[in-house]
Coordinates of C-alpha atoms and ligand atoms in Angstrom, one line a residue:
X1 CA 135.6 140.8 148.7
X2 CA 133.8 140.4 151.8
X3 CA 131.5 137.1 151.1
X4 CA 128.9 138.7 153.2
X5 CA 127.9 141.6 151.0
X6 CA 128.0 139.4 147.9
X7 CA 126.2 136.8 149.9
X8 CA 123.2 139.4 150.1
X9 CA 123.1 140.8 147.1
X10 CA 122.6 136.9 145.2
X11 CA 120.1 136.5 147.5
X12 CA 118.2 139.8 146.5
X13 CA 118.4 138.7 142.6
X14 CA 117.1 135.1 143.4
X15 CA 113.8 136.0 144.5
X16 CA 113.2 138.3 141.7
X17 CA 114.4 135.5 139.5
X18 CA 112.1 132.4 140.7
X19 CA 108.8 133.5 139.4
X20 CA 106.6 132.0 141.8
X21 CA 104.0 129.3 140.5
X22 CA 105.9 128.4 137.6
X23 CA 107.7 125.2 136.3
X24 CA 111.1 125.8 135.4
X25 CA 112.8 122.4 134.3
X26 CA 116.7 121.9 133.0
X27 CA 118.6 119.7 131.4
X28 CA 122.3 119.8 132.7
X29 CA 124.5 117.4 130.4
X30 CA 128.2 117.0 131.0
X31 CA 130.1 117.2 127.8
X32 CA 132.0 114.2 128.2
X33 CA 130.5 112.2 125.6
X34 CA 128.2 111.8 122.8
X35 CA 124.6 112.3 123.3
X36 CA 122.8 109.3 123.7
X37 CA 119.2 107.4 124.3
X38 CA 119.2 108.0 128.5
X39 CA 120.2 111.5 128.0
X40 CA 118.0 112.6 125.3
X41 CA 115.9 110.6 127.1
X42 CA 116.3 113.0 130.4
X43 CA 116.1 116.0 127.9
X44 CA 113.0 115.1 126.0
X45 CA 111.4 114.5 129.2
X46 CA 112.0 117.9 131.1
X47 CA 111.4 119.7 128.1
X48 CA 107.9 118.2 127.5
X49 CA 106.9 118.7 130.8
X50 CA 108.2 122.7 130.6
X51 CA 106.1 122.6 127.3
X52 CA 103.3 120.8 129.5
X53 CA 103.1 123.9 131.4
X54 CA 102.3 126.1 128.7
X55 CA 103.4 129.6 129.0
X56 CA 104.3 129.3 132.8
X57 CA 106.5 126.3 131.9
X58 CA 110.2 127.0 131.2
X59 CA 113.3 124.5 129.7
X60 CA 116.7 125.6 130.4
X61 CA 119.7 123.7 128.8
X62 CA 123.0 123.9 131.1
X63 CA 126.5 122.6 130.0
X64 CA 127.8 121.0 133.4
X65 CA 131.5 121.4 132.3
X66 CA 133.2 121.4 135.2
X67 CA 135.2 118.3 134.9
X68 CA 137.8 119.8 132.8
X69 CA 140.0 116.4 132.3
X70 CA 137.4 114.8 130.5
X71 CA 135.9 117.9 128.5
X72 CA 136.0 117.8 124.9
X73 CA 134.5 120.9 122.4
X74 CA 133.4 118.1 120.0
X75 CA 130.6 116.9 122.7
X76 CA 129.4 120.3 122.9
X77 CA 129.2 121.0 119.2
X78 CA 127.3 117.4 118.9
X79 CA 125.0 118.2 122.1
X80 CA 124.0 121.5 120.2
X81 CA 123.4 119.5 116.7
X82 CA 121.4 116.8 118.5
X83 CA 119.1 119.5 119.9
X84 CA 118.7 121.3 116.4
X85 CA 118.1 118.0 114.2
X86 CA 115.6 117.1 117.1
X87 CA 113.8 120.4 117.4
X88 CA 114.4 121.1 120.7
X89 CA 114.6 124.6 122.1
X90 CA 115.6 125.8 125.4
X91 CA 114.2 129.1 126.4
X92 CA 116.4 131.2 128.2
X93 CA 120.2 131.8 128.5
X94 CA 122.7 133.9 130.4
X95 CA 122.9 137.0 127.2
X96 CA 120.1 139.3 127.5
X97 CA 118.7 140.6 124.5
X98 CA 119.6 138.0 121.1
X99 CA 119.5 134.7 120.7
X100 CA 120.0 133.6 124.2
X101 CA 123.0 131.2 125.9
X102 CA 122.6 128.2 127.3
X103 CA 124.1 128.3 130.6
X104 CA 127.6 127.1 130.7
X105 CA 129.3 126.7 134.2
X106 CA 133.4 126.9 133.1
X107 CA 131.5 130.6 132.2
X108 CA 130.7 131.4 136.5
X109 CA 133.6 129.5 138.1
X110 CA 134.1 132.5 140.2
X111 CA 130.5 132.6 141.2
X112 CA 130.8 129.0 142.6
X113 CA 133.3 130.1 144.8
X114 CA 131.5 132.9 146.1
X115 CA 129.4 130.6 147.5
X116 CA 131.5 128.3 148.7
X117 CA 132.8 130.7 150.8
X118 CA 129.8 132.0 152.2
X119 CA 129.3 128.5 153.2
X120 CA 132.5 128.7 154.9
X121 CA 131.7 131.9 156.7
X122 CA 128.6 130.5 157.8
X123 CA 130.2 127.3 159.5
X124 CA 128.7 125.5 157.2
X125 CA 131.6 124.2 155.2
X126 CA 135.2 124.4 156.4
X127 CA 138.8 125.0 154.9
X128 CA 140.4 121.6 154.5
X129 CA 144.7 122.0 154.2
X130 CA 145.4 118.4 153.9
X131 CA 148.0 117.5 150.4
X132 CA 146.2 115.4 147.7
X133 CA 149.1 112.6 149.3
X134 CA 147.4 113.0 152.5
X135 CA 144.2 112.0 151.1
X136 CA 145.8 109.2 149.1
X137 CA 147.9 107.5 152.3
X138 CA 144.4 108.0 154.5
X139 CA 143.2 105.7 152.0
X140 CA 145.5 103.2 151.3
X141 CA 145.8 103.1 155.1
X142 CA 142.1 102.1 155.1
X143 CA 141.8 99.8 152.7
X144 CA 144.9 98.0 154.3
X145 CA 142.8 98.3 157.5
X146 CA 139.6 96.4 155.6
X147 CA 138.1 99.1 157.4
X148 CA 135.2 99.6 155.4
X149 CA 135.3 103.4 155.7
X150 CA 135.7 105.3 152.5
X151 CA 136.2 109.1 151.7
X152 CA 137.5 111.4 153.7
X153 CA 138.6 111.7 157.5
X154 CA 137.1 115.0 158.4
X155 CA 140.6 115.8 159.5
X156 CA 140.4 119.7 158.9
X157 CA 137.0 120.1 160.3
X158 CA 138.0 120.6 163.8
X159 CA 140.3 123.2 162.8
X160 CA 139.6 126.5 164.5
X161 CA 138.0 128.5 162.4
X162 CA 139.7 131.8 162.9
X163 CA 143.3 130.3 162.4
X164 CA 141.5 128.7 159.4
X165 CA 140.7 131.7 157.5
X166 CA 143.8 133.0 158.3
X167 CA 145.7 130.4 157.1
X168 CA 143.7 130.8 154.0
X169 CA 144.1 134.4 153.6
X170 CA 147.7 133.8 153.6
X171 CA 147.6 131.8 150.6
X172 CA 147.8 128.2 151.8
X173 CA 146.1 126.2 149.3
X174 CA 142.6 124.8 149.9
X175 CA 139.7 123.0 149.2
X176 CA 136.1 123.5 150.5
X177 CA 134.3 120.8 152.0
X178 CA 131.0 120.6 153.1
X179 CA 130.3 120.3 156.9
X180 CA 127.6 117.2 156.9
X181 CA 125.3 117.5 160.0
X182 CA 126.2 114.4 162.1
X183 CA 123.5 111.8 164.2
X184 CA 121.0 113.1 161.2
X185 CA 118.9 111.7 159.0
X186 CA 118.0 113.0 155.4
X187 CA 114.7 112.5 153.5
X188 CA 113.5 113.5 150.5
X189 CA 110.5 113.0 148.2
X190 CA 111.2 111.5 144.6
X191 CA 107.9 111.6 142.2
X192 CA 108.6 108.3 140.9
X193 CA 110.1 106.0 143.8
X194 CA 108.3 108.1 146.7
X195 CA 110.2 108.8 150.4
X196 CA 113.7 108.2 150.4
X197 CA 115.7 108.3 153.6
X198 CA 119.6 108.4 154.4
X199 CA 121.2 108.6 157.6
X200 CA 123.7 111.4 157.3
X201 CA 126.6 109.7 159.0
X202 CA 126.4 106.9 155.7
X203 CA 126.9 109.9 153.4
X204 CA 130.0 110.2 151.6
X205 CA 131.8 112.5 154.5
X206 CA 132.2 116.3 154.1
X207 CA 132.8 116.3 150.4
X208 CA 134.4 118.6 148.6
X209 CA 132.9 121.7 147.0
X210 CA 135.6 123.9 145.9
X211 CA 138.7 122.0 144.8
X212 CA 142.0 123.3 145.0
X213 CA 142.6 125.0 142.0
X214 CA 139.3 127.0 142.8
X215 CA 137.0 124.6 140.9
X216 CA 133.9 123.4 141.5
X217 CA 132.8 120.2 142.0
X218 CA 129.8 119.2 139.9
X219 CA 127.7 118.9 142.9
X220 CA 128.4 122.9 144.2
X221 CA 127.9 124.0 140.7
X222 CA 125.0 121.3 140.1
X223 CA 122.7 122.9 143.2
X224 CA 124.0 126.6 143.1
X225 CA 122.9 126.7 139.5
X226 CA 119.2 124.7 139.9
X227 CA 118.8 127.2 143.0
X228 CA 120.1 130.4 141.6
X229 CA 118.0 129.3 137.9
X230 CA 114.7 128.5 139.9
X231 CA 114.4 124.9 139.0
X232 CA 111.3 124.0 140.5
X233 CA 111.9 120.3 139.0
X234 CA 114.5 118.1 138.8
X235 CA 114.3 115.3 136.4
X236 CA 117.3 113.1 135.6
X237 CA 118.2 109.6 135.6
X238 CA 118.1 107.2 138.4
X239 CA 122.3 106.7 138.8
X240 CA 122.2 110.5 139.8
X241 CA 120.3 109.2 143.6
X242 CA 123.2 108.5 145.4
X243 CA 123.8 112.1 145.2
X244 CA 120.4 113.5 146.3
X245 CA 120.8 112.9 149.7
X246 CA 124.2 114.9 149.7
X247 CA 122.1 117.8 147.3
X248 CA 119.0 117.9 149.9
X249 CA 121.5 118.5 153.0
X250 CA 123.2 121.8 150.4
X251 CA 120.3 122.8 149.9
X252 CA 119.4 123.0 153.6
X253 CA 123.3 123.8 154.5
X254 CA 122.5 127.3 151.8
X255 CA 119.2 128.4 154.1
X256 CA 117.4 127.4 150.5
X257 CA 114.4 125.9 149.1
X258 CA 115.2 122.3 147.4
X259 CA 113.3 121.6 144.0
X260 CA 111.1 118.8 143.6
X261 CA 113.1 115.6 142.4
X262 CA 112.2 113.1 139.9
X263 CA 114.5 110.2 139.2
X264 CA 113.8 108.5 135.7
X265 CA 113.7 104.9 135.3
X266 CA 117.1 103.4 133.9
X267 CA 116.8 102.7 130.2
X268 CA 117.5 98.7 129.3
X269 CA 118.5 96.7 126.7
X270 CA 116.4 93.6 126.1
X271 CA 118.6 91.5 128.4
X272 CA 117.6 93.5 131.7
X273 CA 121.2 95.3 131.0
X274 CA 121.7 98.9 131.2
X275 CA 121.7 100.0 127.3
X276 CA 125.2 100.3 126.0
X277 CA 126.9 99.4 122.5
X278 CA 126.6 95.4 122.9
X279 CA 122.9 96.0 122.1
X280 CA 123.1 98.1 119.2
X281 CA 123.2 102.1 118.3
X282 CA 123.4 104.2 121.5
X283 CA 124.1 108.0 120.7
X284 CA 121.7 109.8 118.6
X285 CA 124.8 110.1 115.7
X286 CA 124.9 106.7 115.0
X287 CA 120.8 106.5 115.0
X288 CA 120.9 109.8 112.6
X289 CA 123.4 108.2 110.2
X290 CA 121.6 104.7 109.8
X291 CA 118.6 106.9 108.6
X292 CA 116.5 107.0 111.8
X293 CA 113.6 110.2 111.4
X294 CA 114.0 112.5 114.2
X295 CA 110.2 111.9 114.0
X296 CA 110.5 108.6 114.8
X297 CA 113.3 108.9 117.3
X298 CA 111.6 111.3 119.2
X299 CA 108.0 109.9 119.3
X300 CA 110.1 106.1 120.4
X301 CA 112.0 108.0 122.8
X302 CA 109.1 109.8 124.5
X303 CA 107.4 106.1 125.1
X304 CA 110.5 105.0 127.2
X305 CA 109.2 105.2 130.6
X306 CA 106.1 107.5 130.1
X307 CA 102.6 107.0 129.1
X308 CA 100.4 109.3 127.0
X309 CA 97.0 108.1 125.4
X310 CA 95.5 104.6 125.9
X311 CA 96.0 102.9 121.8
X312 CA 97.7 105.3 120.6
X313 CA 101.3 104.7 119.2
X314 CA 102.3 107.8 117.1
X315 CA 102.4 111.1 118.8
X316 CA 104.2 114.3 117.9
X317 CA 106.5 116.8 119.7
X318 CA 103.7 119.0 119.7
X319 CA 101.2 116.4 121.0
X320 CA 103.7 115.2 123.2
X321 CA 104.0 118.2 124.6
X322 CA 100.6 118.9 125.5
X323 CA 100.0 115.4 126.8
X324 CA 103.0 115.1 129.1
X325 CA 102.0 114.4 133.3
X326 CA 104.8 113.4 135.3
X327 CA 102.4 111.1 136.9
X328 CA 102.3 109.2 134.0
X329 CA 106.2 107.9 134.3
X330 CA 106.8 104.4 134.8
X331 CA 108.6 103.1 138.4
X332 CA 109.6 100.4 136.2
X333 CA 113.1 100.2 133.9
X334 CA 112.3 101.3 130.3
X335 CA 113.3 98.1 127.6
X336 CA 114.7 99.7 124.7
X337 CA 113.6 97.7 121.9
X338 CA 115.2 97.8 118.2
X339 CA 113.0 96.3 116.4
X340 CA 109.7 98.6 117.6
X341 CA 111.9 101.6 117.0
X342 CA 112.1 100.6 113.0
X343 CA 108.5 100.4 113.1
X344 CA 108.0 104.0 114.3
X345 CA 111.2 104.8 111.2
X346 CA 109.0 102.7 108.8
X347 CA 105.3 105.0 109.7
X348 CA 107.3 107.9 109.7
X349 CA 108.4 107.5 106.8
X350 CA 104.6 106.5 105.1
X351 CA 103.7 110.0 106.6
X352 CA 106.3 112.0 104.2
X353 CA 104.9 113.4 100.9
X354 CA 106.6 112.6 97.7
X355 CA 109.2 115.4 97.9
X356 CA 110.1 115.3 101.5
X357 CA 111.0 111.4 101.0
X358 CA 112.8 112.1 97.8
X359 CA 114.8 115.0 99.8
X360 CA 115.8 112.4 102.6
X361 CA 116.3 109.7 100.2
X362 CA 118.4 111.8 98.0
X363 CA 121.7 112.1 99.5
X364 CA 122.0 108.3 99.8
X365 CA 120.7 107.8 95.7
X366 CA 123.6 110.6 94.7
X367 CA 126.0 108.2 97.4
X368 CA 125.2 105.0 95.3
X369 CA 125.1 106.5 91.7
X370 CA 121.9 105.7 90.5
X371 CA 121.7 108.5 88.2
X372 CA 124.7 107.8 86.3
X373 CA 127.5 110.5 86.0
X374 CA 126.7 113.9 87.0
X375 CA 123.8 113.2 89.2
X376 CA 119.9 113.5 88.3
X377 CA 118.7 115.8 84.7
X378 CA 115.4 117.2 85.4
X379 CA 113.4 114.5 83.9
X380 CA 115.4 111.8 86.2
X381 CA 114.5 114.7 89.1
X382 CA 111.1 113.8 88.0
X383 CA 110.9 110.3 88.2
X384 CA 112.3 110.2 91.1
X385 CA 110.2 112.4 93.1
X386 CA 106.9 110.2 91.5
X387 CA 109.0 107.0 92.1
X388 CA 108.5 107.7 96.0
X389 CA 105.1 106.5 95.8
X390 CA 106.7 103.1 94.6
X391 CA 108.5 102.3 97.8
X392 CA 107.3 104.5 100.8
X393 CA 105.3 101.6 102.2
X394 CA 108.4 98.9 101.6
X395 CA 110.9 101.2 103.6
X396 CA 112.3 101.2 106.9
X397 CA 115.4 103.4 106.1
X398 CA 115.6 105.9 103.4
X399 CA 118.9 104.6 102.9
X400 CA 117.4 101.4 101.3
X401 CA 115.5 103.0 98.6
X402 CA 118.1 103.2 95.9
X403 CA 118.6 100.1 95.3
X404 CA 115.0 99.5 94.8
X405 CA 114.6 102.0 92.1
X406 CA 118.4 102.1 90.3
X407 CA 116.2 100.5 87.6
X408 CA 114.3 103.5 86.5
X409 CA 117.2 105.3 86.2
X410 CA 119.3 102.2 83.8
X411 CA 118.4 99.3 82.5
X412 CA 119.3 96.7 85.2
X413 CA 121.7 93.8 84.6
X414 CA 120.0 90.4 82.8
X415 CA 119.0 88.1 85.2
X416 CA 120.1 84.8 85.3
X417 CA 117.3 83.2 83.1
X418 CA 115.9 80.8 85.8
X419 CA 114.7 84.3 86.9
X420 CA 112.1 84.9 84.3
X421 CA 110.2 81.4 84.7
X422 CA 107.4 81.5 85.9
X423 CA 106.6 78.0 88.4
X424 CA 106.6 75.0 86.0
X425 CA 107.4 77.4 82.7
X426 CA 110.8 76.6 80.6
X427 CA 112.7 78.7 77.9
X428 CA 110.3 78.2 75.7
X429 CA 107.2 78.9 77.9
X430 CA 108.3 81.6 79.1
X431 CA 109.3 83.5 75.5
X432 CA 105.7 82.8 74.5
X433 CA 104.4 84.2 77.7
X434 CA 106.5 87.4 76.9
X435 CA 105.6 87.3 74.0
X436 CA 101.9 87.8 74.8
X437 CA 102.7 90.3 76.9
X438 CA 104.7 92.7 74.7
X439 CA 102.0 94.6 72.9
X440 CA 100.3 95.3 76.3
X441 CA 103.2 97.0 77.5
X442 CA 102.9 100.4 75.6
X443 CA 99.2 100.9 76.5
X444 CA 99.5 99.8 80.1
X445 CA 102.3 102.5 80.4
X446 CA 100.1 105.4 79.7
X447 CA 97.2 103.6 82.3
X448 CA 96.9 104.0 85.7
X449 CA 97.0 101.1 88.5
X450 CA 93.4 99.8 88.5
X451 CA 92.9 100.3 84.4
X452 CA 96.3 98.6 83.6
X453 CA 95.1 95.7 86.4
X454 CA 91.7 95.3 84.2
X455 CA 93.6 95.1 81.0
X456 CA 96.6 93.2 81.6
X457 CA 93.6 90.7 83.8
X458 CA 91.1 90.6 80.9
X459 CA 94.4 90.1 78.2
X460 CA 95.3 86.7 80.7
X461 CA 92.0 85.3 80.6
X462 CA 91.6 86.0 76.6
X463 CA 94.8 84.1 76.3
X464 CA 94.2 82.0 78.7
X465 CA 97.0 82.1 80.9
X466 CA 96.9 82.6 84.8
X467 CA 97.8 86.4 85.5
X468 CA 100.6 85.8 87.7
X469 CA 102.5 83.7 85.2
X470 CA 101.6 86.4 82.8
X471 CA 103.2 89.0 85.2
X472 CA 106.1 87.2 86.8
X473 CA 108.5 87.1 83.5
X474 CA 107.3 91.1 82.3
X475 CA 108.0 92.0 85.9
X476 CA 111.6 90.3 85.7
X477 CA 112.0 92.0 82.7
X478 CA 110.9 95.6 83.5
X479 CA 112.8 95.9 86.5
X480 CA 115.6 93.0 86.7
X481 CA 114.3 91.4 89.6
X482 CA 111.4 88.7 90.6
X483 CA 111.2 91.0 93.9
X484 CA 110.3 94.8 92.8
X485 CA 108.6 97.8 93.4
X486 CA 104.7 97.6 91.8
X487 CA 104.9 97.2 88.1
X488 CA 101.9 99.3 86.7
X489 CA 103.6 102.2 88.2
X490 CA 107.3 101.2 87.3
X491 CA 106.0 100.7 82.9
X492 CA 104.1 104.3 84.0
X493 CA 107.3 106.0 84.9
X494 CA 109.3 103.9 82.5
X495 CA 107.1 105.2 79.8
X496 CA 105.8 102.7 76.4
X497 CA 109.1 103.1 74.8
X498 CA 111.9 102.5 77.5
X499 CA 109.7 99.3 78.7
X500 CA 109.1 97.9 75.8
X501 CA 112.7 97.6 74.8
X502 CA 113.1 95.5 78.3
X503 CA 110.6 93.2 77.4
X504 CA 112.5 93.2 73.5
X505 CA 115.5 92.4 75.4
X506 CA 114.4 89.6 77.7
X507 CA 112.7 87.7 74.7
X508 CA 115.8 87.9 72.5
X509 CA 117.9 86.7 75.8
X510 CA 115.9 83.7 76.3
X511 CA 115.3 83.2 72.7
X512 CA 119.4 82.9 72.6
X513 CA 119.0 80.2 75.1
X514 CA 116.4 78.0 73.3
Ligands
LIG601 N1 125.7 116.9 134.8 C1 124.9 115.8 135.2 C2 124.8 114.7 134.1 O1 125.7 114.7 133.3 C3 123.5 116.3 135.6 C4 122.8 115.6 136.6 C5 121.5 116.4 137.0 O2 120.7 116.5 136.1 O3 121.5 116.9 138.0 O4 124.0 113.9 134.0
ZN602 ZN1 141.7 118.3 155.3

């Protein structure tokens, strides 16, 4: 087909695509790996600035998957489940009409070309013949040389371009390469880091666009796709600035309008290293599985780099989204710290009602067996929906809740008797503190916190004993452990009889000792 005619007709659908005024922002992974911090980072970010915008404001998820070497369906499928589990939706997609794409580029291959070769036509971007051994003895010849120069020798570009085409036509492989204006200099404006200038001639020379085999490279499909989807913004991270210059001079080689860029601070362990597995979790998996909240995750991730409200730490996507300015990213390298992101997992996690907790705490309680063979009865289903209010405030993962409450599901193993002393008590003292303590143990079951604080309280001073060292042995003995969950509401959900028999059965333990 004559590149010309198809050359006019994309041209004719761009302009009615780019709505005029409106934010249209992207996120254009390469499913090449798992998705991690920096790129949910990237993704977070352009889609809270489209939902910024408000109905003029548009996020577009792209799979860049033109690097078919390193391509792998799994890293799609993941890509598509870290969007769902975060909430993230993108808003438009090449199928009219149903539940729309995203854009995938291994799906327009041909498209690519097309332009490529409109390039070509224009003189913009010329035929280069040479044998992928050429290339490789040009730069083995270099480096021998120290030379310093690196790519490619702009051998073919002198060719004449009739013979070229015809040589083409008669089916001599090619590539496409890019034509890079000489003497030049190229400037473009990033939002975050300002005026940046290259001299063309320090470019990586005439690269290629169209590869052999009729590929695109990722930088032909990269701008092709941001022009032809009316990215207005491009936000991505900072290692991606090398390649601007080459982008802003395709952009001007194609007659076309670049987008605004915006190059996002790199995110950093707490050594001032790029974040990678030495400092802990990196892809959003390995996050998921340790129990992270995509609450948590998302509200942590959206503070890497950007400001919202002055003293405010929790936000949510919806908040997020409304208070998202692009003016408010940081020049400055994000520090991803652990620690703070287990805070945001533990107030996440005080936010959830009863039965959402006991939904995400479930899976791991079935996983450890706390409800003995067969998994929960209703009652057990009961108790352990009300048992949430026990630890919600003592989690950070939900993951670390069944321990804490395997107790109210089976009477926990005898502690060593040390356990049950209170400080300075023996055997002896301790049996006659339990002792005491035994016929409260019905009554305070049926009582809530503050009544059973006020009787157990008034029952210490009658007897004179200090409350704590009335506690510290029924505690031990209600729940197996010195360190527990509260125990007015473990005798509550316990009920008179099941506690009592714990208290029967640490007496007669101790009395064995005696
Ligand atoms: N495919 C590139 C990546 O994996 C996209 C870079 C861009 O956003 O332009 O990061
Ligand atoms: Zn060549």
């Amino acid at each position: 087909m004559p590149a010309r005619v198809l050359w006019d007709i994309v041209h004719i659908m761009d302009s009615t695509e780019k709505a005029a005024g409106n934010v249209r922002a992207r996120y254009a992974p390469s499913p090449t790996g798992l998705q991690h911090i920096g790129g949910i980072r990237t993704a977070l970010f352009n889609y809270l600035f489209a939902r910024s915008q408000g109905p003029g404001g548009k996020f577009l998820l792209r799979l860049e998957d033109t690097d078919r070497t390193r391509f792998d369906e799994r890293y799609v499928k993941n890509l598509y489940e870290t969007f769902d589990w975060l909430g993230f939706r993108w808003d438009e997609g090449p199928d009219i009409g149903g539940p729309a794409g995203p854009y995938i580029q291994s799906e327009r291959f041909d498209l690519y070309k097309k332009y490529a070769l409109g390039l070509v036509e224009q003189g913009r971007a010329y035929y280069c013949f040479c044998s992928p051994q050429r290339i490789e003895e040009i730069r083995k010849q270099r480096e021998e040389a120290h030379s310093g120069e690196s790519g490619y020798d702009r051998h073919c570009r002198t060719i004449d371009s009739v013979e070229a085409g015809e040589r083409a036509a008669s089916g001599e492989s090619y590539a496409i390469r890019l034509k890079i204006p000489l003497g030049e200099t190229t400037r473009f404006h990033d939002r975050i880091l300002g005026d940046i200038e290259w001299k063309n001639d320090d470019v990586n020379p005439d690269p290629v666009l169209l590869k052999s085999d009729g590929f695109p490279t990722y930088h032909l499909a990269n701008v092709v796709d941001d022009h032809l989807m009316g990215i207005t913004h491009v936000m991505r991270a900072q290692e991606w600035i090398p390649s601007t210059p080459l982008h802003v001079i395709m952009y001007r080689s194609f007659g076309w309008e670049a987008p605004e860029f915006c190059h996002l601070p790199m995110v950093m362990g707490q050594d001032g290293k790029k974040l990678s597995k030495r400092h802990g979790a990196t892809s959003i998996d390995e996050f998921r599985k340790q129990g992270y909240l995509r609450e948590a995750l998302v509200n942590y991730i959206a503070l890497l780099g950007c400001s919202y409200e002055e003293g405010k730490d929790l936000y949510t996507l919806e908040e997020l989204a409304r208070l998202f300015r692009m003016d408010k990213l940081n020049k400055a390298p994000a520090v991803f710290d652990y620690k703070k992101l287990e805070w945001y997992n533990g107030q996440y996690i005080r936010m959830k009602s009863d039965g959402e907790l006991a939904g995400l705490i479930m899976p791991y309680a079935l996983e450890a067996g706390i409800f003995g063979k067969g998994g929960p009865d209703e009652d057990q289903k009961k108790i352990f929906t009300a048992s949430m209010a026990l630890v919600r405030e003592r989690l950070v993962f939900p993951g670390e809740a069944p321990a804490k409450l395997a107790y109210l599901f089976a009477e926990p193993p005898l502690p060593p008797l040390e356990e049950f002393f209170p400080k300075k008590a023996d055997t002896g003292a301790t049996v006659a503190l339990l002792e005491k303590a035994l016929p409260l143990v019905s009554k305070m079951a049926l009582m809530d916190d503050g009544d059973a604080e006020q009787y157990i309280k008034a029952a210490a001073e009658k007897e004179g004993v200090r409350l704590g060292d009335l506690m510290m042995p029924l505690r031990v003995a209600i729940t197996g452990a010195r360190v527990s969950p509260p125990l007015f509401g473990s005798l509550r959900l316990l009920g008179p009889d099941v506690s009592e028999k714990r208290v029967n059965r640490a007496i007669a333990a101790l009395k064995g000792a005696l």
